[in-house]
mmCIF file of C-alpha atoms in Angstrom:
data_model
loop_
_atom_site.group_PDB
_atom_site.id
_atom_site.type_symbol
_atom_site.label_atom_id
_atom_site.label_comp_id
_atom_site.label_asym_id
_atom_site.label_seq_id
_atom_site.Cartn_x
_atom_site.Cartn_y
_atom_site.Cartn_z
ATOM 1 C CA GLY Z 120 0.000 0.000 0.000
ATOM 2 C CA LEU Z 121 0.891 3.667 0.318
ATOM 3 C CA LYS Z 122 2.907 3.210 3.484
ATOM 4 C CA THR Z 123 5.253 0.731 1.761
ATOM 5 C CA ALA Z 124 5.609 3.102 -1.177
ATOM 6 C CA GLY Z 125 6.523 5.872 1.314
ATOM 7 C CA LEU Z 126 9.154 3.665 2.900
ATOM 8 C CA ALA Z 127 10.541 2.691 -0.502
ATOM 9 C CA ASP Z 128 10.792 6.397 -1.407
ATOM 10 C CA ALA Z 129 12.458 7.150 1.897
ATOM 11 C CA LYS Z 130 14.962 4.347 1.347
ATOM 12 C CA PHE Z 131 15.678 5.703 -2.138
ATOM 13 C CA PHE Z 132 16.156 9.274 -0.805
ATOM 14 C CA PHE Z 133 18.373 7.975 1.996
ATOM 15 C CA ASP Z 134 20.609 6.048 -0.420
ATOM 16 C CA GLN Z 135 20.781 8.979 -2.869
ATOM 17 C CA ASP Z 136 21.570 11.477 -0.108
ATOM 18 C CA ARG Z 137 24.465 9.402 1.198
ATOM 19 C CA LYS Z 138 26.244 9.558 -2.165
ATOM 20 C CA ARG Z 139 27.186 13.156 -1.322
ATOM 21 C CA THR Z 140 28.800 14.436 1.859
ATOM 22 C CA LEU Z 141 27.139 17.152 3.911
ATOM 23 C CA GLU Z 142 30.199 19.306 3.347
ATOM 24 C CA SER Z 143 29.869 19.077 -0.452
ATOM 25 C CA ARG Z 144 26.374 20.613 -0.170
ATOM 26 C CA LEU Z 145 27.504 23.765 1.650
ATOM 27 C CA PRO Z 146 27.965 25.968 -1.452
ATOM 28 C CA GLN Z 147 24.249 25.462 -2.233
ATOM 29 C CA LEU Z 148 23.285 27.078 1.065
ATOM 30 C CA ALA Z 149 24.390 30.404 -0.402
ATOM 31 C CA LYS Z 150 21.448 30.085 -2.855
ATOM 32 C CA VAL Z 151 18.817 29.446 -0.160
ATOM 33 C CA VAL Z 152 17.230 32.640 1.166
ATOM 34 C CA TYR Z 153 17.023 32.726 4.970
ATOM 35 C CA HIS Z 154 15.322 36.136 5.290
ATOM 36 C CA GLY Z 155 15.119 39.067 2.874
ATOM 37 C CA LYS Z 156 16.953 41.386 5.284
ATOM 38 C CA LEU Z 157 19.332 38.775 6.734
ATOM 39 C CA GLY Z 158 20.707 37.113 3.640
ATOM 40 C CA SER Z 159 21.132 33.448 2.705
ATOM 41 C CA GLN Z 160 21.339 30.291 4.803
ATOM 42 C CA GLY Z 161 25.040 30.291 3.857
ATOM 43 C CA GLU Z 162 25.565 33.707 5.467
ATOM 44 C CA ARG Z 163 23.541 32.578 8.458
ATOM 45 C CA VAL Z 164 25.791 29.516 8.893
ATOM 46 C CA GLU Z 165 28.848 31.796 9.024
ATOM 47 C CA ARG Z 166 27.224 33.897 11.751
ATOM 48 C CA VAL Z 167 26.255 30.836 13.790
ATOM 49 C CA ARG Z 168 29.825 29.527 13.439
ATOM 50 C CA GLY Z 169 31.276 32.769 14.774
ATOM 51 C CA ILE Z 170 28.929 32.738 17.778
ATOM 52 C CA ALA Z 171 29.570 29.017 18.400
ATOM 53 C CA ARG Z 172 33.343 29.532 18.334
ATOM 54 C CA SER Z 173 33.126 32.353 20.901
ATOM 55 C CA LEU Z 174 30.867 30.327 23.195
ATOM 56 C CA GLY Z 175 33.016 27.213 22.733
ATOM 57 C CA MET Z 176 36.164 29.126 23.747
ATOM 58 C CA GLN Z 177 34.442 30.364 26.910
ATOM 59 C CA LEU Z 178 33.033 26.985 27.902
ATOM 60 C CA GLY Z 179 35.835 24.630 26.904
ATOM 61 C CA GLY Z 180 38.697 26.389 25.154
ATOM 62 C CA GLU Z 181 40.157 25.631 21.737
ATOM 63 C CA ALA Z 182 39.046 21.961 21.549
ATOM 64 C CA LEU Z 183 35.370 22.675 22.180
ATOM 65 C CA ALA Z 184 35.465 25.757 19.925
ATOM 66 C CA ALA Z 185 36.782 23.598 17.046
ATOM 67 C CA LEU Z 186 34.113 20.896 17.525
ATOM 68 C CA ALA Z 187 31.330 23.484 17.786
ATOM 69 C CA ASP Z 188 32.628 25.280 14.695
ATOM 70 C CA ARG Z 189 32.653 22.049 12.669
ATOM 71 C CA ALA Z 190 29.151 21.093 13.835
ATOM 72 C CA ALA Z 191 27.814 24.612 13.128
ATOM 73 C CA LEU Z 192 29.354 24.469 9.639
ATOM 74 C CA LEU Z 193 27.478 21.236 8.835
ATOM 75 C CA ALA Z 194 24.315 21.762 10.901
ATOM 76 C CA LYS Z 195 22.136 23.209 8.113
ATOM 77 C CA ALA Z 196 23.444 21.098 5.212
ATOM 78 C CA ASP Z 197 20.730 18.455 5.651
ATOM 79 C CA LEU Z 198 18.140 21.087 4.621
ATOM 80 C CA LEU Z 199 19.398 20.424 1.059
ATOM 81 C CA THR Z 200 18.940 16.636 1.196
ATOM 82 C CA ASP Z 201 16.045 14.854 -0.536
ATOM 83 C CA MET Z 202 15.077 13.216 2.753
ATOM 84 C CA VAL Z 203 14.583 16.494 4.639
ATOM 85 C CA GLY Z 204 13.009 18.032 1.517
ATOM 86 C CA GLU Z 205 10.359 15.311 1.743
ATOM 87 C CA PHE Z 206 10.165 15.026 5.556
ATOM 88 C CA PRO Z 207 11.077 18.471 7.028
ATOM 89 C CA GLU Z 208 10.490 17.246 10.595
ATOM 90 C CA LEU Z 209 13.651 15.108 10.192
ATOM 91 C CA GLN Z 210 15.970 18.150 9.965
ATOM 92 C CA GLY Z 211 18.874 17.712 12.353
ATOM 93 C CA ILE Z 212 18.105 14.020 12.792
ATOM 94 C CA MET Z 213 19.111 13.211 9.206
ATOM 95 C CA GLY Z 214 22.094 15.565 9.526
ATOM 96 C CA GLY Z 215 23.322 13.437 12.425
ATOM 97 C CA TYR Z 216 23.015 10.211 10.389
ATOM 98 C CA TYR Z 217 24.735 11.684 7.363
ATOM 99 C CA ALA Z 218 27.524 13.241 9.455
ATOM 100 C CA ARG Z 219 28.290 9.796 10.956
ATOM 101 C CA HIS Z 220 28.180 8.267 7.481
ATOM 102 C CA ASP Z 221 30.655 10.936 6.294
ATOM 103 C CA GLY Z 222 33.068 9.922 9.064
ATOM 104 C CA GLU Z 223 32.583 12.993 11.278
ATOM 105 C CA SER Z 224 33.338 12.508 14.983
ATOM 106 C CA GLU Z 225 30.498 11.321 17.227
ATOM 107 C CA ALA Z 226 30.602 14.656 19.105
ATOM 108 C CA VAL Z 227 30.018 16.559 15.847
ATOM 109 C CA ALA Z 228 27.295 14.165 14.647
ATOM 110 C CA LEU Z 229 25.445 14.444 17.985
ATOM 111 C CA ALA Z 230 25.728 18.242 17.916
ATOM 112 C CA VAL Z 231 24.286 18.393 14.381
ATOM 113 C CA GLU Z 232 21.459 16.095 15.440
ATOM 114 C CA ASP Z 233 20.684 18.043 18.652
ATOM 115 C CA HIS Z 234 21.200 21.660 17.650
ATOM 116 C CA TYR Z 235 17.461 22.411 17.264
ATOM 117 C CA LYS Z 236 16.778 21.229 20.824
ATOM 118 C CA PRO Z 237 14.845 22.018 22.912
ATOM 119 C CA ARG Z 238 12.289 22.299 20.097
ATOM 120 C CA PHE Z 239 9.227 22.578 22.375
ATOM 121 C CA ALA Z 240 8.389 22.958 26.074
ATOM 122 C CA GLY Z 241 9.585 19.861 27.909
ATOM 123 C CA ASP Z 242 11.820 18.682 25.051
ATOM 124 C CA ALA Z 243 15.217 17.201 25.973
ATOM 125 C CA LEU Z 244 18.257 19.493 25.940
ATOM 126 C CA PRO Z 245 21.252 18.780 23.670
ATOM 127 C CA ARG Z 246 23.349 15.907 25.042
ATOM 128 C CA GLY Z 247 26.983 16.833 24.486
ATOM 129 C CA GLU Z 248 28.832 20.075 25.162
ATOM 130 C CA ALA Z 249 29.286 20.794 21.451
ATOM 131 C CA GLY Z 250 25.538 20.315 20.895
ATOM 132 C CA LEU Z 251 24.775 22.710 23.730
ATOM 133 C CA VAL Z 252 27.112 25.321 22.229
ATOM 134 C CA VAL Z 253 25.680 25.029 18.700
ATOM 135 C CA ALA Z 254 22.081 25.019 19.973
ATOM 136 C CA LEU Z 255 22.782 28.193 21.988
ATOM 137 C CA ALA Z 256 24.551 29.806 19.020
ATOM 138 C CA ASP Z 257 21.717 28.901 16.648
ATOM 139 C CA LYS Z 258 19.030 30.354 18.936
ATOM 140 C CA LEU Z 259 21.042 33.468 19.792
ATOM 141 C CA GLU Z 260 21.717 34.147 16.101
ATOM 142 C CA THR Z 261 17.982 33.867 15.369
ATOM 143 C CA LEU Z 262 17.022 36.154 18.268
ATOM 144 C CA ALA Z 263 19.682 38.805 17.638
ATOM 145 C CA GLY Z 264 19.128 38.820 13.874
ATOM 146 C CA LEU Z 265 15.372 39.226 14.040
ATOM 147 C CA PHE Z 266 15.521 41.829 16.818
ATOM 148 C CA ALA Z 267 18.183 43.661 14.760
ATOM 149 C CA ILE Z 268 15.685 44.147 11.908
ATOM 150 C CA GLY Z 269 12.772 44.974 14.211
ATOM 151 C CA GLU Z 270 10.975 41.627 13.842
ATOM 152 C CA ARG Z 271 9.834 41.067 17.417
ATOM 153 C CA PRO Z 272 6.781 39.173 18.611
ATOM 154 C CA THR Z 273 3.630 41.246 19.169
ATOM 155 C CA GLY Z 274 0.628 39.996 21.097
ATOM 156 C CA ASP Z 275 -0.102 36.437 19.996
ATOM 157 C CA LYS Z 276 1.932 36.758 16.794
ATOM 158 C CA ASP Z 277 5.364 35.149 16.958
ATOM 159 C CA PRO Z 278 5.998 33.892 13.418
ATOM 160 C CA PHE Z 279 9.664 33.103 14.067
ATOM 161 C CA ALA Z 280 9.003 31.334 17.403
ATOM 162 C CA LEU Z 281 11.276 33.785 19.228
ATOM 163 C CA ARG Z 282 9.611 33.076 22.593
ATOM 164 C CA ARG Z 283 10.437 29.404 22.147
ATOM 165 C CA HIS Z 284 14.053 30.219 21.217
ATOM 166 C CA ALA Z 285 14.404 32.467 24.274
ATOM 167 C CA LEU Z 286 12.990 29.763 26.557
ATOM 168 C CA GLY Z 287 15.428 27.266 25.035
ATOM 169 C CA VAL Z 288 18.340 29.568 25.890
ATOM 170 C CA ILE Z 289 16.990 30.051 29.437
ATOM 171 C CA ARG Z 290 16.589 26.311 30.008
ATOM 172 C CA MET Z 291 20.113 25.536 28.790
ATOM 173 C CA LEU Z 292 21.595 28.242 31.029
ATOM 174 C CA ILE Z 293 19.646 27.137 34.113
ATOM 175 C CA GLU Z 294 19.518 23.353 33.754
ATOM 176 C CA ARG Z 295 23.158 23.032 32.673
ATOM 177 C CA ASP Z 296 24.249 25.818 35.088
ATOM 178 C CA LEU Z 297 26.446 27.376 32.408
ATOM 179 C CA PRO Z 298 28.972 30.028 33.517
ATOM 180 C CA LEU Z 299 27.693 32.490 30.905
ATOM 181 C CA ALA Z 300 26.071 35.818 31.773
ATOM 182 C CA VAL Z 301 23.186 36.849 29.534
ATOM 183 C CA PRO Z 302 24.469 40.388 28.753
ATOM 184 C CA ALA Z 303 27.784 38.861 27.607
ATOM 185 C CA LEU Z 304 25.892 36.303 25.478
ATOM 186 C CA LEU Z 305 24.046 39.124 23.745
ATOM 187 C CA ASP Z 306 27.332 40.947 23.094
ATOM 188 C CA ILE Z 307 28.603 37.802 21.342
ATOM 189 C CA ALA Z 308 25.359 37.394 19.369
ATOM 190 C CA PHE Z 309 25.174 41.025 18.239
ATOM 191 C CA ALA Z 310 28.836 40.990 17.192
ATOM 192 C CA ALA Z 311 27.500 38.951 14.224
ATOM 193 C CA PHE Z 312 25.192 41.888 13.319
ATOM 194 C CA PRO Z 313 27.405 44.999 13.359
ATOM 195 C CA ALA Z 314 24.700 47.113 11.695
ATOM 196 C CA ALA Z 315 22.104 46.372 14.402
ATOM 197 C CA PRO Z 316 20.788 49.463 16.228
ATOM 198 C CA ALA Z 317 21.981 49.665 19.858
ATOM 199 C CA ALA Z 318 18.367 49.627 21.077
ATOM 200 C CA ALA Z 319 17.894 46.107 19.649
ATOM 201 C CA ARG Z 320 20.272 44.613 22.213
ATOM 202 C CA GLU Z 321 18.446 46.271 25.126
ATOM 203 C CA GLU Z 322 15.083 45.150 23.731
ATOM 204 C CA LEU Z 323 16.282 41.570 23.389
ATOM 205 C CA LEU Z 324 17.719 41.621 26.914
ATOM 206 C CA SER Z 325 14.405 42.704 28.420
ATOM 207 C CA PHE Z 326 12.547 40.201 26.191
ATOM 208 C CA ILE Z 327 14.669 37.334 27.556
ATOM 209 C CA VAL Z 328 14.384 38.563 31.160
ATOM 210 C CA ASP Z 329 10.586 38.784 30.728
ATOM 211 C CA ARG Z 330 10.545 35.178 29.481
ATOM 212 C CA LEU Z 331 12.643 34.163 32.503
ATOM 213 C CA VAL Z 332 10.196 35.872 34.872
ATOM 214 C CA GLY Z 333 7.229 34.220 33.134
ATOM 215 C CA GLN Z 334 8.898 30.816 33.294
ATOM 216 C CA LEU Z 335 9.628 31.149 37.036
ATOM 217 C CA ARG Z 336 6.070 32.339 37.739
ATOM 218 C CA GLU Z 337 4.750 29.255 35.917
ATOM 219 C CA GLN Z 338 6.900 27.116 38.212
ATOM 220 C CA GLY Z 339 4.901 28.495 41.138
ATOM 221 C CA TYR Z 340 7.078 31.293 42.540
ATOM 222 C CA SER Z 341 5.305 34.498 43.553
ATOM 223 C CA ALA Z 342 5.823 37.780 41.712
ATOM 224 C CA GLN Z 343 7.631 39.167 44.775
ATOM 225 C CA GLU Z 344 9.979 36.183 45.105
ATOM 226 C CA VAL Z 345 10.896 36.318 41.415
ATOM 227 C CA ASP Z 346 11.292 40.107 41.445
ATOM 228 C CA ALA Z 347 13.588 39.971 44.499
ATOM 229 C CA VAL Z 348 15.959 37.501 42.806
ATOM 230 C CA VAL Z 349 15.839 38.813 39.222
ATOM 231 C CA ALA Z 350 16.274 42.464 40.352
ATOM 232 C CA LEU Z 351 19.908 41.721 41.214
ATOM 233 C CA ARG Z 352 20.536 40.411 37.679
ATOM 234 C CA PRO Z 353 22.643 37.441 38.859
ATOM 235 C CA ALA Z 354 25.291 36.618 36.250
ATOM 236 C CA ARG Z 355 24.757 32.843 36.411
ATOM 237 C CA TRP Z 356 21.143 31.938 35.804
ATOM 238 C CA GLY Z 357 21.866 28.401 37.014
ATOM 239 C CA GLU Z 358 21.889 29.863 40.556
ATOM 240 C CA ILE Z 359 18.406 31.319 40.277
ATOM 241 C CA PRO Z 360 16.480 28.221 41.460
ATOM 242 C CA ARG Z 361 18.686 27.983 44.581
ATOM 243 C CA ARG Z 362 18.275 31.709 45.254
ATOM 244 C CA LEU Z 363 14.501 31.410 44.919
ATOM 245 C CA ALA Z 364 14.380 28.456 47.299
ATOM 246 C CA ALA Z 365 16.449 30.468 49.794
ATOM 247 C CA VAL Z 366 14.142 33.478 49.513
ATOM 248 C CA ARG Z 367 11.144 31.242 50.148
ATOM 249 C CA ALA Z 368 12.800 29.737 53.242
ATOM 250 C CA PHE Z 369 13.762 33.247 54.439
ATOM 251 C CA ALA Z 370 10.186 34.495 54.023
ATOM 252 C CA ALA Z 371 9.053 31.816 56.488
ATOM 253 C CA LEU Z 372 11.329 33.185 59.256
ATOM 254 C CA PRO Z 373 9.617 35.275 61.956
ATOM 255 C CA GLU Z 374 12.112 38.119 61.355
ATOM 256 C CA ALA Z 375 11.566 38.234 57.582
ATOM 257 C CA ALA Z 376 8.766 40.817 57.347
ATOM 258 C CA ALA Z 377 10.559 43.319 59.613
ATOM 259 C CA LEU Z 378 13.873 42.899 57.772
ATOM 260 C CA ALA Z 379 12.247 43.296 54.350
ATOM 261 C CA ALA Z 380 10.483 46.465 55.553
ATOM 262 C CA ALA Z 381 13.741 47.817 57.027
ATOM 263 C CA ASN Z 382 15.553 47.041 53.790
ATOM 264 C CA LYS Z 383 12.941 48.951 51.820
ATOM 265 C CA ARG Z 384 13.338 51.892 54.188
ATOM 266 C CA VAL Z 385 17.127 51.755 53.806
ATOM 267 C CA SER Z 386 16.920 51.719 50.044
ATOM 268 C CA ASN Z 387 14.529 54.702 50.028
ATOM 269 C CA ILE Z 388 16.850 56.688 52.340
ATOM 270 C CA LEU Z 389 19.914 55.876 50.198
ATOM 271 C CA LYS Z 390 18.065 56.794 46.974
ATOM 272 C CA LYS Z 391 17.254 60.237 48.416
ATOM 273 C CA ALA Z 392 20.787 60.848 49.732
ATOM 274 C CA ASP Z 393 22.526 63.872 48.180
ATOM 275 C CA GLY Z 394 25.917 63.111 46.660
ATOM 276 C CA ALA Z 395 27.994 59.966 47.041
ATOM 277 C CA VAL Z 396 27.564 57.842 50.168
ATOM 278 C CA PRO Z 397 30.962 56.987 51.695
ATOM 279 C CA GLU Z 398 31.890 53.266 51.572
ATOM 280 C CA ALA Z 399 33.616 52.976 54.937
ATOM 281 C CA VAL Z 400 32.021 53.559 58.337
ATOM 282 C CA ASP Z 401 34.118 55.649 60.760
ATOM 283 C CA ALA Z 402 33.673 53.982 64.163
ATOM 284 C CA GLY Z 403 34.764 57.195 65.897
ATOM 285 C CA LEU Z 404 31.703 59.005 64.536
ATOM 286 C CA LEU Z 405 29.163 56.489 65.879
ATOM 287 C CA ARG Z 406 27.641 58.571 68.724
ATOM 288 C CA GLU Z 407 24.415 56.824 69.687
ATOM 289 C CA SER Z 408 24.453 53.422 71.386
ATOM 290 C CA ALA Z 409 21.931 52.091 68.823
ATOM 291 C CA GLU Z 410 24.215 52.900 65.887
ATOM 292 C CA GLN Z 411 27.206 51.397 67.707
ATOM 293 C CA ALA Z 412 25.155 48.240 68.346
ATOM 294 C CA LEU Z 413 24.073 47.994 64.698
ATOM 295 C CA ALA Z 414 27.668 48.435 63.464
ATOM 296 C CA ALA Z 415 28.833 45.718 65.884
ATOM 297 C CA ALA Z 416 26.032 43.331 64.825
ATOM 298 C CA LEU Z 417 26.906 43.918 61.175
ATOM 299 C CA GLN Z 418 30.562 43.107 61.844
ATOM 300 C CA GLN Z 419 29.485 39.764 63.281
ATOM 301 C CA VAL Z 420 26.725 38.859 60.851
ATOM 302 C CA ALA Z 421 28.078 40.071 57.497
ATOM 303 C CA PRO Z 422 31.094 37.701 57.429
ATOM 304 C CA ASP Z 423 28.830 34.715 58.213
ATOM 305 C CA ALA Z 424 26.287 35.707 55.573
ATOM 306 C CA ASP Z 425 29.052 36.350 53.006
ATOM 307 C CA ALA Z 426 30.815 33.049 53.710
ATOM 308 C CA ALA Z 427 27.556 31.141 53.244
ATOM 309 C CA PHE Z 428 26.901 33.077 50.025
ATOM 310 C CA GLU Z 429 30.358 32.223 48.655
ATOM 311 C CA ARG Z 430 29.739 28.524 49.444
ATOM 312 C CA GLY Z 431 26.505 28.757 47.490
ATOM 313 C CA ASP Z 432 24.421 28.060 50.606
ATOM 314 C CA TYR Z 433 21.969 30.853 49.937
ATOM 315 C CA ALA Z 434 19.445 29.763 52.568
ATOM 316 C CA ALA Z 435 22.095 29.909 55.329
ATOM 317 C CA SER Z 436 23.233 33.297 54.020
ATOM 318 C CA LEU Z 437 19.737 34.748 54.430
ATOM 319 C CA GLN Z 438 19.178 32.999 57.773
ATOM 320 C CA ALA Z 439 22.310 34.660 59.180
ATOM 321 C CA LEU Z 440 20.698 38.030 58.462
ATOM 322 C CA ALA Z 441 17.794 37.261 60.816
ATOM 323 C CA ARG Z 442 20.110 38.201 63.714
ATOM 324 C CA LEU Z 443 20.056 41.802 62.493
ATOM 325 C CA LYS Z 444 16.353 42.336 63.163
ATOM 326 C CA ALA Z 445 16.606 43.668 66.730
ATOM 327 C CA PRO Z 446 19.595 46.023 66.167
ATOM 328 C CA VAL Z 447 18.053 47.346 62.914
ATOM 329 C CA ASP Z 448 14.710 48.047 64.619
ATOM 330 C CA ALA Z 449 16.485 49.722 67.550
ATOM 331 C CA PHE Z 450 18.537 51.847 65.137
ATOM 332 C CA PHE Z 451 15.477 53.214 63.364
ATOM 333 C CA ASP Z 452 13.736 53.872 66.716
ATOM 334 C CA ALA Z 453 16.626 55.819 68.246
ATOM 335 C CA VAL Z 454 18.766 57.360 65.493
ATOM 336 C CA MET Z 455 18.084 60.335 63.217
ATOM 337 C CA VAL Z 456 19.823 59.359 59.984
ATOM 338 C CA ASN Z 457 19.572 62.834 58.494
ATOM 339 C CA ALA Z 458 21.405 64.588 61.321
ATOM 340 C CA ASP Z 459 22.250 68.285 60.955
ATOM 341 C CA ASP Z 460 25.964 67.516 61.284
ATOM 342 C CA ALA Z 461 27.151 66.588 57.763
ATOM 343 C CA ALA Z 462 29.858 64.205 59.008
ATOM 344 C CA LEU Z 463 27.432 62.302 61.260
ATOM 345 C CA ARG Z 464 24.862 62.139 58.476
ATOM 346 C CA ALA Z 465 27.403 60.814 55.936
ATOM 347 C CA ASN Z 466 28.596 58.212 58.432
ATOM 348 C CA ARG Z 467 25.051 57.020 59.144
ATOM 349 C CA LEU Z 468 24.391 56.716 55.427
ATOM 350 C CA ALA Z 469 27.627 54.713 55.119
ATOM 351 C CA LEU Z 470 26.355 52.379 57.864
ATOM 352 C CA LEU Z 471 23.055 51.917 56.014
ATOM 353 C CA GLY Z 472 24.955 51.335 52.762
ATOM 354 C CA SER Z 473 26.990 48.541 54.326
ATOM 355 C CA LEU Z 474 23.785 47.104 55.843
ATOM 356 C CA GLN Z 475 22.163 47.089 52.402
ATOM 357 C CA ARG Z 476 25.187 45.416 50.768
ATOM 358 C CA ALA Z 477 25.197 42.711 53.442
ATOM 359 C CA MET Z 478 21.475 42.074 53.078
ATOM 360 C CA ASN Z 479 21.096 42.157 49.305
ATOM 361 C CA ARG Z 480 23.514 39.536 48.023
ATOM 362 C CA VAL Z 481 21.129 36.634 47.459
ATOM 363 C CA ALA Z 482 18.139 38.783 46.546
ATOM 364 C CA ASP Z 483 16.890 42.361 46.845
ATOM 365 C CA LEU Z 484 15.030 41.855 50.126
ATOM 366 C CA SER Z 485 13.334 45.276 49.915
ATOM 367 C CA ARG Z 486 11.151 43.751 47.175
ATOM 368 C CA LEU Z 487 9.677 41.271 49.645
ATOM 369 C CA ALA Z 488 8.251 44.093 51.785
ATOM 370 C CA ALA Z 489 4.466 44.088 52.016
#
């Protein structure tokens, strides 16, 4: 019947395709239009290669950069095969088969096969490091290129699936805990589009951060919890789940509400301060017993909170701060921050600045205030 005919065709296509290497097909990619304003698939491949090499160098040095470059070079060649022409859903998968048949390394073949992943919510991530690099490069090139020409999703319309590409990038960063900061990733991506307006990079950054926020909200975190963690723009997004869990544990402490409120008050006072707030607190200028007590408590608590933060134990870092509740409350009851004496005022602001730095390493706690 028809099904057997389909299989016979597929077998024929498969055998025909394997008579030519993927590499021999590359010149044809120059004739395939990718997008009117972004050139051919051949030009696109060169951009993806450049991005993949940069990412590969950062994640694994020369060896990974070379593998990722090779995989990125070959990744789109299967679009020109009869098999993918007939069965477009096999793109990537056929590329992996043909790459193996051509004698490419297993790492390159896997990367070619996986570079479209994750293709949908819940899809598996690329398996090897090279696949991860090429998948990131492919999605970043798509996002940067389309934002560069002003093609961004509006309302329900997202013809280039940019939301899906952004979520793929987010999942790879978080689930593989990659040591790559998103602003730096966008610098690498936009380096492939030198003519892009500067605003495009900022728009793409907020688009990706919005997707991150939406994703975390869907996982059941509150708007406040997400805001508190994302406000600090942590460089490694792989840390975000641990930071969120820590914030949730902190919020359950009896001291949490008072500390969040105090933090909000501190940040409002510092925002209104005229001129630069000095970094260092001068112990000799601490007149009131309440400010002396707060400075002493900070000297005890901050090192504990910082050490826990550096270990990556974010919950312990926030729990250490609970000991500040009483001295912070007493400080605000007894001390006039905006004293008439300029030196006293500057010193009190410095004390509040060091309090804020100690408190806001895991998350911006002022955003948890009711």
